[in-house]
Amino acid sequence: MNTSADNKMDSNTTTITLRGRLILRMFAQHSKSEHMGVYIVSDQGEYLIRPAAGNPFAENPLMPMAGKIISATGVIVDYVFLVTSWQEVTDND
């Protein structure tokens, strides 16, 4: 049985926009799934973040943006923020 965040998305999931800083942190430490994860740290919480349409086992395209502040739109499923769009926030935004 596959219980990944992608499989839990349904029509009742609410799309939201979060603004926060991207950070790198170990995910699933001390397990076979351990890897460097990209997290968004916002006023609403901290979530593992990745593109909704992307392969969860492929390199996260948000990784090079670590340390930057972004505005991202997507859905939160469990502890994962699955984003459909994102953009870097500049000091003027």
Short mmCIF file of C-alpha atoms in Angstrom, two decimals:
data_model
loop_
_atom_site.label_atom_id
_atom_site.label_comp_id
_atom_site.label_asym_id
_atom_site.label_seq_id
_atom_site.Cartn_x
_atom_site.Cartn_y
_atom_site.Cartn_z
CA MET A 1 0.00 0.00 0.00
CA ASN A 2 1.39 3.41 -1.00
CA THR A 3 0.58 6.19 1.46
CA SER A 4 2.75 8.96 0.07
CA ALA A 5 1.57 12.55 0.25
CA ASP A 6 0.83 12.53 -3.50
CA ASN A 7 -1.74 9.76 -3.08
CA LYS A 8 -3.56 11.62 -0.29
CA MET A 9 -4.41 14.66 -2.42
CA ASP A 10 -8.09 14.87 -3.26
CA SER A 11 -10.71 17.41 -4.26
CA ASN A 12 -11.18 18.47 -0.62
CA THR A 13 -7.59 19.71 -0.33
CA THR A 14 -7.41 23.50 0.03
CA THR A 15 -4.82 25.44 -1.96
CA ILE A 16 -2.87 27.97 0.12
CA THR A 17 0.03 30.37 -0.33
CA LEU A 18 2.91 30.40 2.14
CA ARG A 19 5.78 32.83 2.38
CA GLY A 20 8.92 31.61 4.11
CA ARG A 21 12.61 30.80 4.04
CA LEU A 22 13.88 27.61 2.46
CA ILE A 23 16.30 25.59 4.58
CA LEU A 24 18.07 22.26 4.15
CA ARG A 25 17.69 19.68 6.90
CA MET A 26 18.05 15.91 7.18
CA PHE A 27 14.77 14.10 6.61
CA ALA A 28 14.00 10.66 8.10
CA GLN A 29 17.26 10.61 10.01
CA HIS A 30 18.62 7.16 10.94
CA SER A 31 16.35 5.35 8.47
CA LYS A 32 16.75 3.87 5.00
CA SER A 33 14.94 6.97 3.68
CA GLU A 34 17.41 9.46 5.18
CA HIS A 35 18.23 12.29 2.78
CA MET A 36 18.73 16.05 2.70
CA GLY A 37 15.28 17.63 2.50
CA VAL A 38 14.16 21.11 1.58
CA TYR A 39 11.86 22.74 4.14
CA ILE A 40 9.92 25.98 4.11
CA VAL A 41 9.91 27.81 7.43
CA SER A 42 6.95 30.18 7.64
CA ASP A 43 4.77 31.83 10.26
CA GLN A 44 2.27 28.99 9.66
CA GLY A 45 4.82 26.24 10.40
CA GLU A 46 7.65 24.23 8.89
CA TYR A 47 6.98 21.79 6.07
CA LEU A 48 8.98 19.56 3.78
CA ILE A 49 8.45 21.24 0.40
CA ARG A 50 8.55 19.83 -3.11
CA PRO A 51 6.82 20.28 -6.46
CA ALA A 52 3.43 18.55 -6.58
CA ALA A 53 4.05 17.09 -10.03
CA GLY A 54 7.65 16.05 -9.36
CA ASN A 55 9.13 12.68 -8.58
CA PRO A 56 9.58 12.53 -4.78
CA PHE A 57 12.76 10.48 -5.27
CA ALA A 58 14.39 12.89 -7.74
CA GLU A 59 16.50 15.89 -6.77
CA ASN A 60 14.29 18.71 -5.52
CA PRO A 61 14.51 21.73 -7.89
CA LEU A 62 14.03 24.02 -4.86
CA MET A 63 17.31 22.86 -3.27
CA PRO A 64 19.48 25.52 -5.00
CA MET A 65 17.21 28.20 -3.50
CA ALA A 66 18.09 27.23 0.11
CA GLY A 67 18.47 30.33 2.25
CA LYS A 68 16.14 32.41 0.09
CA ILE A 69 12.64 33.59 0.93
CA ILE A 70 9.91 32.40 -1.43
CA SER A 71 6.19 32.70 -1.90
CA ALA A 72 4.70 29.33 -2.87
CA THR A 73 1.21 28.09 -3.68
CA GLY A 74 0.11 24.52 -3.17
CA VAL A 75 -1.46 22.11 -0.71
CA ILE A 76 -0.32 20.72 2.62
CA VAL A 77 -0.69 16.96 2.97
CA ASP A 78 0.52 15.63 6.32
CA TYR A 79 3.97 17.23 6.76
CA VAL A 80 4.60 17.94 3.05
CA PHE A 81 3.82 21.20 1.21
CA LEU A 82 3.22 20.13 -2.41
CA VAL A 83 3.66 23.29 -4.47
CA THR A 84 2.30 24.09 -7.91
CA SER A 85 4.08 27.44 -8.23
CA TRP A 86 6.74 29.44 -6.40
CA GLN A 87 8.82 32.56 -6.78
CA GLU A 88 11.66 34.16 -4.91
CA VAL A 89 10.65 37.15 -2.79
CA THR A 90 12.94 40.13 -3.13
CA ASP A 91 13.46 42.82 -0.49
CA ASN A 92 11.00 45.03 -2.36
CA ASP A 93 8.13 42.50 -2.26
#
